Amino acid sequence: QVQLVESGGGSVQAGGSLTLSCTASGYMTGSYLVGWFRDPPGKKSEAVAVIIDWNNYINYADSVKGRFTISRDKAKNLLYLQMNNLEPEDTAVYSCAARVSDGIWDRAQTYNYWGQGTQVTVSS
């Protein structure tokens, strides 16, 4: 089984930056996807950025392109989300997630490994 734990959330002013980290324990064999989702208050979960492991292809939500950067250190089992120029609309609980499958990248219900979530709050 894979265990995921996020850290790095907090409160910032609009225009500020935060870096989220996700530490993975255990192993996933074969092809898998790993990335970040967020749950804005009162709204459904949305994909932020996902890496396809086997070819390192990265998908970003349109709303974060140019502001957020996903990266990973495979040797250390670490996943990062660098968030710059944060906006109030970015306020959400951010979770790292993974699944061992291919297909549509941005559907939360298809991911079966989840971290506990870390709160990001952006004030205007």
Short mmCIF file of C-alpha atoms in Angstrom, two decimals:
data_model
loop_
_atom_site.label_atom_id
_atom_site.label_comp_id
_atom_site.label_asym_id
_atom_site.label_seq_id
_atom_site.Cartn_x
_atom_site.Cartn_y
_atom_site.Cartn_z
CA GLN A 1 0.00 0.00 0.00
CA VAL A 2 1.04 3.58 -0.68
CA GLN A 3 0.83 6.27 1.99
CA LEU A 4 0.88 9.96 1.04
CA VAL A 5 1.40 12.86 3.44
CA GLU A 6 1.22 16.54 2.46
CA SER A 7 2.78 19.54 4.14
CA GLY A 8 3.46 23.19 3.42
CA GLY A 9 0.02 24.77 3.47
CA GLY A 10 -0.70 28.05 5.17
CA SER A 11 -2.16 31.53 4.81
CA VAL A 12 -0.76 34.11 2.42
CA GLN A 13 -1.70 37.39 0.83
CA ALA A 14 -2.68 37.51 -2.81
CA GLY A 15 0.43 37.52 -4.95
CA GLY A 16 2.37 35.44 -2.48
CA SER A 17 3.88 32.00 -2.86
CA LEU A 18 3.78 28.64 -1.16
CA THR A 19 5.43 25.30 -1.80
CA LEU A 20 3.58 22.11 -0.97
CA SER A 21 5.35 18.81 -0.43
CA CYS A 22 4.06 15.26 -0.54
CA THR A 23 6.01 12.40 0.96
CA ALA A 24 5.24 8.92 -0.29
CA SER A 25 5.92 5.68 1.49
CA GLY A 26 5.42 2.24 0.09
CA TYR A 27 5.69 1.45 -3.58
CA MET A 28 3.59 1.46 -6.72
CA THR A 29 4.65 -0.87 -9.47
CA GLY A 30 3.91 -0.44 -13.12
CA SER A 31 2.61 2.74 -14.68
CA TYR A 32 0.95 5.30 -12.43
CA LEU A 33 -0.18 8.91 -12.21
CA VAL A 34 0.64 11.20 -9.31
CA GLY A 35 -0.34 14.78 -8.70
CA TRP A 36 -2.32 17.40 -6.83
CA PHE A 37 -6.02 18.02 -6.41
CA ARG A 38 -7.80 20.74 -4.50
CA ASP A 39 -11.15 21.14 -2.79
CA PRO A 40 -12.35 24.74 -2.75
CA PRO A 41 -14.97 25.58 -0.11
CA GLY A 42 -18.39 24.45 -1.27
CA LYS A 43 -17.12 23.08 -4.58
CA LYS A 44 -16.15 19.71 -5.94
CA SER A 45 -12.61 18.47 -6.12
CA GLU A 46 -10.60 19.64 -9.11
CA ALA A 47 -7.31 18.49 -10.57
CA VAL A 48 -4.46 20.98 -10.30
CA ALA A 49 -1.49 19.19 -11.84
CA VAL A 50 -0.68 15.57 -12.57
CA ILE A 51 2.43 13.76 -13.77
CA ILE A 52 2.23 10.63 -15.87
CA ASP A 53 5.06 8.61 -14.42
CA TRP A 54 6.23 6.60 -17.39
CA ASN A 55 6.86 9.56 -19.68
CA ASN A 56 6.89 12.49 -17.21
CA TYR A 57 4.14 14.26 -19.10
CA ILE A 58 2.53 16.98 -17.01
CA ASN A 59 -1.05 18.18 -17.14
CA TYR A 60 -2.04 21.49 -15.54
CA ALA A 61 -5.42 22.99 -14.91
CA ASP A 62 -5.91 26.04 -17.11
CA SER A 63 -6.45 28.18 -14.03
CA VAL A 64 -2.94 27.54 -12.68
CA LYS A 65 -0.84 27.44 -15.85
CA GLY A 66 2.06 29.84 -15.61
CA ARG A 67 1.69 30.15 -11.84
CA PHE A 68 2.03 26.63 -10.43
CA THR A 69 4.79 24.12 -11.09
CA ILE A 70 4.64 20.44 -10.22
CA SER A 71 7.87 18.53 -9.78
CA ARG A 72 9.14 15.38 -8.17
CA ASP A 73 12.22 13.72 -6.80
CA LYS A 74 11.64 10.09 -7.63
CA ALA A 75 14.70 8.87 -5.74
CA LYS A 76 13.39 10.45 -2.53
CA ASN A 77 9.70 9.71 -3.15
CA LEU A 78 8.84 13.40 -2.95
CA LEU A 79 6.31 15.41 -4.90
CA TYR A 80 6.15 19.21 -4.91
CA LEU A 81 3.78 21.93 -5.96
CA GLN A 82 5.33 25.38 -6.24
CA MET A 83 2.55 27.96 -6.20
CA ASN A 84 3.34 31.53 -7.24
CA ASN A 85 1.18 34.62 -7.64
CA LEU A 86 -1.54 33.07 -5.53
CA GLU A 87 -5.08 34.35 -5.86
CA PRO A 88 -8.04 34.18 -3.45
CA GLU A 89 -9.63 31.69 -5.83
CA ASP A 90 -6.78 29.30 -5.05
CA THR A 91 -8.05 28.90 -1.49
CA ALA A 92 -8.70 25.21 -0.95
CA VAL A 93 -7.59 22.04 0.74
CA TYR A 94 -4.83 20.62 -1.42
CA SER A 95 -4.21 16.88 -1.55
CA CYS A 96 -1.69 14.74 -3.32
CA ALA A 97 -3.07 11.67 -4.99
CA ALA A 98 -2.00 8.70 -7.07
CA ARG A 99 -3.47 5.89 -9.06
CA VAL A 100 -2.13 2.84 -10.86
CA SER A 101 -3.94 3.12 -14.16
CA ASP A 102 -4.09 5.12 -17.34
CA GLY A 103 -6.95 7.12 -18.79
CA ILE A 104 -8.42 10.51 -17.99
CA TRP A 105 -6.02 12.45 -15.78
CA ASP A 106 -8.30 14.87 -14.01
CA ARG A 107 -11.06 12.77 -12.45
CA ALA A 108 -10.62 12.58 -8.70
CA GLN A 109 -12.81 9.52 -8.35
CA THR A 110 -10.35 7.45 -10.37
CA TYR A 111 -7.50 7.99 -7.88
CA ASN A 112 -7.23 5.47 -5.08
CA TYR A 113 -4.33 6.81 -2.98
CA TRP A 114 -4.77 10.12 -1.16
CA GLY A 115 -2.99 12.24 1.37
CA GLN A 116 -4.81 13.89 4.26
CA GLY A 117 -4.85 17.34 2.68
CA THR A 118 -3.27 20.64 3.62
CA GLN A 119 -5.11 23.96 3.82
CA VAL A 120 -4.10 26.87 1.60
CA THR A 121 -5.79 30.20 2.30
CA VAL A 122 -5.20 33.26 0.13
CA SER A 123 -6.52 36.64 1.22
CA SER A 124 -7.03 39.66 -0.99
#
